[in-house]
mmCIF file of N, CA and C in Angstrom:
data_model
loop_
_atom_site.group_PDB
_atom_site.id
_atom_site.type_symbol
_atom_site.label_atom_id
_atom_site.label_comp_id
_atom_site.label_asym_id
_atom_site.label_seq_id
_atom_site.Cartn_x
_atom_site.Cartn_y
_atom_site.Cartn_z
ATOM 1 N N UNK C 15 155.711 142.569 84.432
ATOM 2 C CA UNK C 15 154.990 142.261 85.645
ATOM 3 C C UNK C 15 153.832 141.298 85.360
ATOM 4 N N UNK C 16 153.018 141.044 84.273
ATOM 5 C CA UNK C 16 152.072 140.561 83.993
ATOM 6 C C UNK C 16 152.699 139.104 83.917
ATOM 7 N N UNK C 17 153.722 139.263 82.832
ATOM 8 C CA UNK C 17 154.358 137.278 83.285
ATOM 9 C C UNK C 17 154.381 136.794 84.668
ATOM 10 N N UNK C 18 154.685 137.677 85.544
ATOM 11 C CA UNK C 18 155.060 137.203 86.755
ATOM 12 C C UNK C 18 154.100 136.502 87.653
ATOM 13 N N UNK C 19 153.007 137.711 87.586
ATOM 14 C CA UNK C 19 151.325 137.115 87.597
ATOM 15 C C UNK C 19 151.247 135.956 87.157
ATOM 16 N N UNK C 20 151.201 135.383 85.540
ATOM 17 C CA UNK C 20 150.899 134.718 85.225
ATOM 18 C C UNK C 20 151.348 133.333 85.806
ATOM 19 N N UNK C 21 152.623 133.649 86.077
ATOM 20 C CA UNK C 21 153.965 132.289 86.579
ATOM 21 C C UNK C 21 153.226 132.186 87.885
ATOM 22 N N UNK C 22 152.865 133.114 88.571
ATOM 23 C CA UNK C 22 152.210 132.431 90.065
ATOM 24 C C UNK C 22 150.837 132.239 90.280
ATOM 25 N N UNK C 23 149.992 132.539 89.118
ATOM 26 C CA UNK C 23 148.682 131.817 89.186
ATOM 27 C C UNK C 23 148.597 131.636 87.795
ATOM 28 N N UNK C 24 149.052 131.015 86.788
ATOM 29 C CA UNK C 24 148.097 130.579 85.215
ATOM 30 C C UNK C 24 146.973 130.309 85.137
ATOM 31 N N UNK C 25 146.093 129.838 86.109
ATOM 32 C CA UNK C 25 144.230 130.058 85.690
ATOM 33 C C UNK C 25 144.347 131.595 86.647
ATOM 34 N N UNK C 26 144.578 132.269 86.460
ATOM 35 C CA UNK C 26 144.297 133.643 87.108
ATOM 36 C C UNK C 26 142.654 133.729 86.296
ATOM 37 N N UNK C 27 142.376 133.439 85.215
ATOM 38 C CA UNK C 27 141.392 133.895 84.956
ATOM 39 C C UNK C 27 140.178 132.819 85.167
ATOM 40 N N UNK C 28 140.354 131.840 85.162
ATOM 41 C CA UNK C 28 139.694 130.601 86.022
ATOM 42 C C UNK C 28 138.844 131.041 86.906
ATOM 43 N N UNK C 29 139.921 131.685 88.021
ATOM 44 C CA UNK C 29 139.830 132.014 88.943
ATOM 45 C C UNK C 29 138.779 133.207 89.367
ATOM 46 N N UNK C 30 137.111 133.088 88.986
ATOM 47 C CA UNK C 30 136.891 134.417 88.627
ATOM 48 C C UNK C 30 135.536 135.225 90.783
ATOM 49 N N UNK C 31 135.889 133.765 90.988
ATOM 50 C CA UNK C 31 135.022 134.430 92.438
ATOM 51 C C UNK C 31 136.065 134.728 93.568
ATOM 52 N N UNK C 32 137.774 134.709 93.423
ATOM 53 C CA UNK C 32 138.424 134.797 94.228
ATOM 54 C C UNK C 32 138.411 134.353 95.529
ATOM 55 N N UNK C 33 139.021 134.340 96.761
ATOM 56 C CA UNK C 33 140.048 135.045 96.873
ATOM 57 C C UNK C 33 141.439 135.272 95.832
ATOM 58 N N UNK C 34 141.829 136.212 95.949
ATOM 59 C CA UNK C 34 143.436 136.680 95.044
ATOM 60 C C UNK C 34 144.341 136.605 95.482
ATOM 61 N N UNK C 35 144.749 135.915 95.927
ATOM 62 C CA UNK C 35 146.091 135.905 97.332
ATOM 63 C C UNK C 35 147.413 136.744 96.578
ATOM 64 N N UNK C 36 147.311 135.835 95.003
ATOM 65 C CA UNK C 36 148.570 136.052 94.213
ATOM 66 C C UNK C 36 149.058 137.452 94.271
ATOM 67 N N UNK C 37 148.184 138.286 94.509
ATOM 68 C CA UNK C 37 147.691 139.899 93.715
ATOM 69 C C UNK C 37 148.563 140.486 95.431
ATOM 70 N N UNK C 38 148.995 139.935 96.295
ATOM 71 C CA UNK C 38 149.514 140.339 97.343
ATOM 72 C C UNK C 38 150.809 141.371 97.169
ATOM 73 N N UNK C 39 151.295 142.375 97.467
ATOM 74 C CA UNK C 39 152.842 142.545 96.785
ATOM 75 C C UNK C 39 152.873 143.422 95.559
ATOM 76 N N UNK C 40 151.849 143.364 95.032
ATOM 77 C CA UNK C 40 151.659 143.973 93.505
ATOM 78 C C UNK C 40 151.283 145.592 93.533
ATOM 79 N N UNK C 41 151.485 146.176 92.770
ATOM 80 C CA UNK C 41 150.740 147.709 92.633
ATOM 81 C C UNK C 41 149.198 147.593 92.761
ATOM 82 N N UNK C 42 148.274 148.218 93.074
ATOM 83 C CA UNK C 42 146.982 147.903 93.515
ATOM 84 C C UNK C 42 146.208 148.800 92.043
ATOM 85 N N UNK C 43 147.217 149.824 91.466
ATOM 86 C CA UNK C 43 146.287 149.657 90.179
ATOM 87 C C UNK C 43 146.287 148.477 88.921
ATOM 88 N N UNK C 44 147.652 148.248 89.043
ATOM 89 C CA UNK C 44 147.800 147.202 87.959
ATOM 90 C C UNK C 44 146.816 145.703 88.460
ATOM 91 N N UNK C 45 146.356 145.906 89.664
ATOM 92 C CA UNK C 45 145.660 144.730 90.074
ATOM 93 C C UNK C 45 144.200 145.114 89.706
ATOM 94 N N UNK C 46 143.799 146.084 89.653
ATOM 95 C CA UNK C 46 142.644 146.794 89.469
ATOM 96 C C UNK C 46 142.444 146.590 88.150
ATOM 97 N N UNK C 47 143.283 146.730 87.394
ATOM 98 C CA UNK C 47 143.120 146.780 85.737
ATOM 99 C C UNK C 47 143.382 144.990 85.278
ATOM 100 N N UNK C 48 144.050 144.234 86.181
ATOM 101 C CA UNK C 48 143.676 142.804 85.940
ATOM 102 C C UNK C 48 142.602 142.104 85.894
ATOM 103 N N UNK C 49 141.924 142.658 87.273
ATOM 104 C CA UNK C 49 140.767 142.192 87.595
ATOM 105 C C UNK C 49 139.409 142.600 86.608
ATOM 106 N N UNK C 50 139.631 143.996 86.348
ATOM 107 C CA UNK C 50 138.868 144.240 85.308
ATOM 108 C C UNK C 50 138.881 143.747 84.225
ATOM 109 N N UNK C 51 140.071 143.522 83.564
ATOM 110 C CA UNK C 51 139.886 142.748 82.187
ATOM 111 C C UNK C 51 139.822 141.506 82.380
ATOM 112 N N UNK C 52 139.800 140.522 83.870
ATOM 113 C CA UNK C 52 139.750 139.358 83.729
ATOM 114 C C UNK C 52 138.590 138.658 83.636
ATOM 115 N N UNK C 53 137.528 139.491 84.820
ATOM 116 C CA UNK C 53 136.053 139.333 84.881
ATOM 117 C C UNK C 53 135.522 140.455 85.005
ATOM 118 N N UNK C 54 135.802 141.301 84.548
ATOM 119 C CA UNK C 54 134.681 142.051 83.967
ATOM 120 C C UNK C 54 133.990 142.916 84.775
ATOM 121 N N UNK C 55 134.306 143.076 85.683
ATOM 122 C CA UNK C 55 133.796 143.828 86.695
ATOM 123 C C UNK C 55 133.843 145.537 87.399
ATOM 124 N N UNK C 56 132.501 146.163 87.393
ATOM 125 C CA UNK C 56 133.245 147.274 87.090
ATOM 126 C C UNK C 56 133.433 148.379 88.750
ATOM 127 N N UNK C 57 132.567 147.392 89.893
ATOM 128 C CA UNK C 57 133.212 147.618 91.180
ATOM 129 C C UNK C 57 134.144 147.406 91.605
ATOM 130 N N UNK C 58 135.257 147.880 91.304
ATOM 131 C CA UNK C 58 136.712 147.094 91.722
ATOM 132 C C UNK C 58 137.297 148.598 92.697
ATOM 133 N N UNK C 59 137.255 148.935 93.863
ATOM 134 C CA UNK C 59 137.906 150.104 94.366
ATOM 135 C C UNK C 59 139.074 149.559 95.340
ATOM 136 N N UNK C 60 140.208 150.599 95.493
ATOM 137 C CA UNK C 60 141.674 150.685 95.374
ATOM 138 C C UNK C 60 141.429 151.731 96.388
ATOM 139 N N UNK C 61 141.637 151.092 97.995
ATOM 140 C CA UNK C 61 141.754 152.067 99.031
ATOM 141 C C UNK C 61 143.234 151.699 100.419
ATOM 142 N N UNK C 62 143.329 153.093 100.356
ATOM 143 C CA UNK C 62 144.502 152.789 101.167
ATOM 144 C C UNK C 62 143.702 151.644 102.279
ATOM 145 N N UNK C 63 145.233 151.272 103.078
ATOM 146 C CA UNK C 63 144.912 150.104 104.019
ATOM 147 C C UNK C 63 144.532 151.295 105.322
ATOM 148 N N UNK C 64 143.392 150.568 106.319
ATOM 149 C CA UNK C 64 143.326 151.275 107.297
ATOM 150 C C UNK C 64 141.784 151.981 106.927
ATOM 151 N N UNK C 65 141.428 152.157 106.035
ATOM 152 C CA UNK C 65 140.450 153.167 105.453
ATOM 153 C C UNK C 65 138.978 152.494 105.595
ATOM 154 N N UNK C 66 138.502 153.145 106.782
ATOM 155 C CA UNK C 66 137.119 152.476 107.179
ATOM 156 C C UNK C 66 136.055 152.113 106.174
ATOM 157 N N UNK C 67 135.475 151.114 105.968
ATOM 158 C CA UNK C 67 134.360 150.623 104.959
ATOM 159 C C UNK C 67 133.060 150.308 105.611
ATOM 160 N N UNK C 68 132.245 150.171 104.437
ATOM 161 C CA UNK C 68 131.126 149.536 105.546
ATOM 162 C C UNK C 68 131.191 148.210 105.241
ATOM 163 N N UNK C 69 130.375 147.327 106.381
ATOM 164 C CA UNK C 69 130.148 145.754 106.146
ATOM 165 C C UNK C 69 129.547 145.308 105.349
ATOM 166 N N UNK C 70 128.468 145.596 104.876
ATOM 167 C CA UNK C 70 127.714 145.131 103.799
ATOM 168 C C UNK C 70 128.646 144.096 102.379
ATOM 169 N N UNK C 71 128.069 143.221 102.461
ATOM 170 C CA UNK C 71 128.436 142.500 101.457
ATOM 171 C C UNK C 71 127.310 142.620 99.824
ATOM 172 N N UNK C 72 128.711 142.898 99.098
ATOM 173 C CA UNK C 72 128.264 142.929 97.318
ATOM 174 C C UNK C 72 129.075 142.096 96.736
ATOM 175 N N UNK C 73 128.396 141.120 96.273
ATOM 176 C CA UNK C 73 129.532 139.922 95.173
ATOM 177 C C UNK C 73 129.586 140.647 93.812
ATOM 178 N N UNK C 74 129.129 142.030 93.765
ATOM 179 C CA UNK C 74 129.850 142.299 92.434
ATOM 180 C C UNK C 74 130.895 144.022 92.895
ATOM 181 N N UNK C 75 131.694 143.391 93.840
ATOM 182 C CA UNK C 75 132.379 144.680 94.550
ATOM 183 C C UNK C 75 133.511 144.322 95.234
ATOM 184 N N UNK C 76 134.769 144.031 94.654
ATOM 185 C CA UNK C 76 136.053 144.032 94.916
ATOM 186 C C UNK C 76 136.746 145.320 95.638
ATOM 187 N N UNK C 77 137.236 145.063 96.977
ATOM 188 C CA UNK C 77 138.303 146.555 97.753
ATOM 189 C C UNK C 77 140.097 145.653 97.615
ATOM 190 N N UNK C 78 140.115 146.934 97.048
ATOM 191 C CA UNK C 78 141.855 146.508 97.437
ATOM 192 C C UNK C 78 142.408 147.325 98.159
ATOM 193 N N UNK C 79 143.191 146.930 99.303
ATOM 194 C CA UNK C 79 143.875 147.604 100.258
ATOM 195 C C UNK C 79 145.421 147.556 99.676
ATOM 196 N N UNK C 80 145.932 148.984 99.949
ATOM 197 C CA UNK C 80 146.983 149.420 99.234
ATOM 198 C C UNK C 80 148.190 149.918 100.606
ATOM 199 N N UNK C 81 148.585 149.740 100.685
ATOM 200 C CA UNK C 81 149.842 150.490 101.365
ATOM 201 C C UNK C 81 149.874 152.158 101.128
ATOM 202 N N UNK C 82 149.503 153.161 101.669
ATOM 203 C CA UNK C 82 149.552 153.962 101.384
ATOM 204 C C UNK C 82 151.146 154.737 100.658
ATOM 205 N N UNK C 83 151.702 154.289 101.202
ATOM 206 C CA UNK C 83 153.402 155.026 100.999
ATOM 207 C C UNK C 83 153.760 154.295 99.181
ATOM 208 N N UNK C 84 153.385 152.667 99.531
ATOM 209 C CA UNK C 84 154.045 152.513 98.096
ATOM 210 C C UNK C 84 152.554 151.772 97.097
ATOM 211 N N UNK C 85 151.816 151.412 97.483
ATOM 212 C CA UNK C 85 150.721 151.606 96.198
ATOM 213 C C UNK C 85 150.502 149.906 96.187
ATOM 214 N N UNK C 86 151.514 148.782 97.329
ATOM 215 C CA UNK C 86 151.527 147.855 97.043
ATOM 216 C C UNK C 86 149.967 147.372 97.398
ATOM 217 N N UNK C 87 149.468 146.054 97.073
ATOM 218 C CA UNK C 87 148.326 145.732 97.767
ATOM 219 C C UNK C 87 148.699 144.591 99.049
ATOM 220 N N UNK C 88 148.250 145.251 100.174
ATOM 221 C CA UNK C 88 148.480 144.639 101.586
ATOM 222 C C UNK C 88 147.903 143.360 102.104
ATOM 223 N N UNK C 89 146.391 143.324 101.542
ATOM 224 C CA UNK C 89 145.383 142.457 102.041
ATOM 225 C C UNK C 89 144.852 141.620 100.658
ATOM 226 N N UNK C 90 144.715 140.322 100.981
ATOM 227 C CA UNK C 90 143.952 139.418 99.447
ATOM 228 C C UNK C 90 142.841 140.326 99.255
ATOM 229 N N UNK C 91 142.675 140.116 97.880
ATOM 230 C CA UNK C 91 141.808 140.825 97.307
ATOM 231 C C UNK C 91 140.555 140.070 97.393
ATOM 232 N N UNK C 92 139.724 140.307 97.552
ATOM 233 C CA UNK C 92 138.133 139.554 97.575
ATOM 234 C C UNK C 92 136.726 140.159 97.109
ATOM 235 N N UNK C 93 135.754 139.469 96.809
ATOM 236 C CA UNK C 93 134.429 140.097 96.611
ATOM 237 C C UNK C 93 133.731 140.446 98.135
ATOM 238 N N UNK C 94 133.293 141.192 97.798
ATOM 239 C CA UNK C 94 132.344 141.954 98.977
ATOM 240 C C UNK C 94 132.207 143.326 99.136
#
């Protein structure tokens, strides 16, 4: 799975203020554990889709919205 990543974004790690579009489709932990080893970051939370947040914006605070049934991630991944 990680080649596959790689084949549809190669600066994935370039890439370190996002958006993640690539990360669409994917398991939302294995995206969680990308993001972490890519930049380093240790706000990265993995919530089903639908799951109320607050607005407040944090540029060091990644949400990934997951599909509840299969774990995929639904929504680009972003800071905030």
């Amino acid at each position: 799975m990680k080649a596959d990543v790689a084949a549809r974004h190669p600066n994935r790690i370039v890439n370190q203020k996002g958006p993640w579009p690539e990360f669409v489709g994917l398991q939302g932990k294995y995206v969680k554990e990308l993001l972490f080893q890519d930049i380093g970051m240790g706000d990265i939370i993995v919530l089903n889709q639908g799951t109320p947040v607050t607005r407040d914006y944090r540029p060091n605070r990644v949400r990934i919205f997951v599909d509840p049934s299969s774990g995929e991630v639904v929504n680009v991944p972003n800071r905030g």
